[in-house]
Amino acid sequence: MSNYQKLSALGIVCKDTSAQQKVNCPFCKDTRSNKRDKSLSVNVELGVYKCHYPNCEAFMGKSVNKSERKVEYIVPVSKLQKVSDKVLAWFEKRGISNNTLLKLKVTEEECYFPQAGESRNAICFNYFRGNDLVNIKYRDAAKNFRMVKDAELILYNLNSIEGYNWCVIVEGEMDALSLEEAQIYPVVSVPNGATKGNQNLKYLDNCIDAFADKEKVIIFTDNDSSGLSLREELTRRLGREKIWYVNIPDGCKDANEILVNYGVELLQKVIAEAYQIPIEGIEKVNDVKEKISDIYLNGFPHGLKVGYNQFDEHLSFRGSEFTIITGTPNAGKSTFLNNLLVRLSAKHSWKIAMFSPEKQPTEILFSELAEIFIGKPFFSFVPTAKMSQEEVEKARDFVEEFFFFMKIDEMDVTIDGILDKAAELVKRNGINCLVIDPWNYVEHQVPKGMSETQYISEALTKVKRFKDRYGVHVFVIAHPTKIRKENGVYVMPTLYDIAGSAHFFNKCDNGFVAYRDYVSGQTLINVQKIRWSFIGRVGEVPFIYDVKTKRFAEVGDDSKGILLDEYETRQQEYEDEDIPF
């Protein structure tokens, strides 16, 4: 059922299936004198809605796609005591008044810091949702930070954007306080700063409903590589059509430095002169000047590596790219791709949308992903030979966090339907990757008078537009035409041999072939196309397949590739790391 249909079932009558609109609120219109008042903001694409009347049940925002899985969070307890004169003086040096601290409920208390190994006096940035305190960020005098373990992660100052059709997103709590000081009130801050690599936006997953009524979102991150990376991810998630950027004055990196160095007036001017990002399809050099500078200073953006030493030299992965995969029958195309996907998730937190009709129902596909992740068989008649119940639970938690499975019996399986569903997952869950496996399971509706070659060209152009707009890496597995044999042995196909059209080779960014060599027992991964030299290079890598664990290992690689241990270590490092201020 589409979001449009789900909204209609609730009595929310939308004009069309476009993303943002205002309609009559079915929950409270009968209680008001003006029954024609369009008080309900609806985003059909996200499936979220919000009423502007405080007494309405939809005032806090709701979604038609809420997960049924309940997450239990720790509820923090704070003394909420006023800051001391010493701390107040520290804030005043940074342009922040006591009135602002009181309004945003900044407090002070003693807190244990693992980094220091002792309890210290700390500034408390309290995170509220409505009247409920849901998290606290603590900061000591040495710039150590910590948040409440297992508490809900949300945007700081979330309540401030209620009732506004616009807001500002900044990178730190001090920046939010600075804008409040400049009387710019609807402002939220991300809770964990920015990193140059993959952005972890769990807080946005938890707050996405708050943006249902936002027609304009000004993104005000730091003017460095990490800030630009965060800005790109927020833009991708919230939708380019509503995003505005700011020009940060030379010599300043964030809102607080502008406030301290130049005062309230310039900070207000920076917000007032925010500019809407370029019209889609039109771009000038100055629109990407920050990216040009970043490449000049730091080099071209290398892709993410999956931990195969030889393969990583031939192919790495980044967003906004399209990789085509083909190969001989029973060469393990899908399973090899699943090995790559598990590694991208375990090592880089990539979220994956899977259109995999040949591996449904979901529990079958899960068992393969679990075996790759854990490195043990999911089932065996010998109890000691299969993974333990604890390992099954760990695999389930991992797959639950990073994988989203499209159900072909509940959705439009044309290329438009698949891409629309993936776009919804970008906005709601921040997926980084879409898998279409295989291409021939897509319901191809070739218009009358159009050849198959013309249709494939148009369909692949839609894939290209999707991956460019949303920054998603798209993998497509496509079968070759009838494969030649020599002396009874399959000849390795090329990307030009894919059934339907040479456009598969021409329009993809990267492409490789999986070939099973039955003489040597090896699976050869032959990378035949790389668009950008800084992503990889063409060439061939031999692999050995372990049928018990569904894992592929490079020939000569003695490491076990224990993804579970690597993933848990990285997760612990993420939880323990100092959060940027």
PDB file of N, CA and C in Angstrom, residues 30 97 111 114 128 183 186 207 221 287 289 324 382 401 455 479 514 518:
ATOM      1  N   ASP A  30     -13.792  19.215  12.791  1.00  0.00           N
ATOM      2  CA  ASP A  30     -15.171  19.289  13.261  1.00  0.00           C
ATOM      3  C   ASP A  30     -15.316  20.038  14.574  1.00  0.00           C
ATOM      4  N   SER A  97      24.124  34.745  26.807  1.00  0.00           N
ATOM      5  CA  SER A  97      23.608  35.357  28.041  1.00  0.00           C
ATOM      6  C   SER A  97      22.909  34.332  28.923  1.00  0.00           C
ATOM      7  N   CYS A 111      29.471  14.789  36.857  1.00  0.00           N
ATOM      8  CA  CYS A 111      29.260  13.638  35.963  1.00  0.00           C
ATOM      9  C   CYS A 111      30.568  12.862  35.835  1.00  0.00           C
ATOM     10  N   PRO A 114      34.392   8.792  31.336  1.00  0.00           N
ATOM     11  CA  PRO A 114      35.281   7.638  31.120  1.00  0.00           C
ATOM     12  C   PRO A 114      36.646   8.045  30.580  1.00  0.00           C
ATOM     13  N   PHE A 128      15.204  17.718  25.073  1.00  0.00           N
ATOM     14  CA  PHE A 128      13.795  17.519  25.392  1.00  0.00           C
ATOM     15  C   PHE A 128      12.988  17.176  24.137  1.00  0.00           C
ATOM     16  N   GLN A 183      18.233  35.988  18.318  1.00  0.00           N
ATOM     17  CA  GLN A 183      16.771  35.998  18.145  1.00  0.00           C
ATOM     18  C   GLN A 183      16.329  35.254  16.882  1.00  0.00           C
ATOM     19  N   PRO A 186      13.734  29.189  15.644  1.00  0.00           N
ATOM     20  CA  PRO A 186      13.543  27.779  15.270  1.00  0.00           C
ATOM     21  C   PRO A 186      14.858  27.154  14.809  1.00  0.00           C
ATOM     22  N   CYS A 207      13.501  11.830  14.504  1.00  0.00           N
ATOM     23  CA  CYS A 207      12.870  13.160  14.494  1.00  0.00           C
ATOM     24  C   CYS A 207      12.273  13.535  13.145  1.00  0.00           C
ATOM     25  N   THR A 221      26.143  24.224   8.770  1.00  0.00           N
ATOM     26  CA  THR A 221      27.200  23.398   9.351  1.00  0.00           C
ATOM     27  C   THR A 221      28.530  24.125   9.242  1.00  0.00           C
ATOM     28  N   ASP A 287      28.750  27.132  -7.500  1.00  0.00           N
ATOM     29  CA  ASP A 287      27.838  26.318  -6.710  1.00  0.00           C
ATOM     30  C   ASP A 287      28.579  25.183  -6.005  1.00  0.00           C
ATOM     31  N   LYS A 289      32.043  25.420  -5.218  1.00  0.00           N
ATOM     32  CA  LYS A 289      33.376  25.933  -4.918  1.00  0.00           C
ATOM     33  C   LYS A 289      33.990  25.277  -3.680  1.00  0.00           C
ATOM     34  N   ILE A 324      27.062  -2.363 -12.344  1.00  0.00           N
ATOM     35  CA  ILE A 324      26.347  -3.464 -12.993  1.00  0.00           C
ATOM     36  C   ILE A 324      27.152  -4.751 -12.795  1.00  0.00           C
ATOM     37  N   VAL A 382      23.934 -31.089  12.941  1.00  0.00           N
ATOM     38  CA  VAL A 382      24.890 -31.229  14.036  1.00  0.00           C
ATOM     39  C   VAL A 382      24.881 -29.917  14.821  1.00  0.00           C
ATOM     40  N   GLU A 401      19.235  -3.538  11.597  1.00  0.00           N
ATOM     41  CA  GLU A 401      19.728  -2.159  11.587  1.00  0.00           C
ATOM     42  C   GLU A 401      20.053  -1.661  10.187  1.00  0.00           C
ATOM     43  N   TYR A 455      13.827   1.374 -24.518  1.00  0.00           N
ATOM     44  CA  TYR A 455      13.250   1.300 -23.171  1.00  0.00           C
ATOM     45  C   TYR A 455      14.353   1.155 -22.121  1.00  0.00           C
ATOM     46  N   HIS A 479      21.387 -10.629 -16.142  1.00  0.00           N
ATOM     47  CA  HIS A 479      21.878 -11.863 -16.764  1.00  0.00           C
ATOM     48  C   HIS A 479      22.357 -11.600 -18.189  1.00  0.00           C
ATOM     49  N   ALA A 514      31.172 -12.136 -12.769  1.00  0.00           N
ATOM     50  CA  ALA A 514      31.506 -13.277 -11.918  1.00  0.00           C
ATOM     51  C   ALA A 514      31.558 -14.529 -12.802  1.00  0.00           C
ATOM     52  N   TYR A 518      35.563 -24.087 -13.121  1.00  0.00           N
ATOM     53  CA  TYR A 518      35.360 -25.391 -12.504  1.00  0.00           C
ATOM     54  C   TYR A 518      36.635 -26.224 -12.464  1.00  0.00           C
TER      55      TYR A 518
END
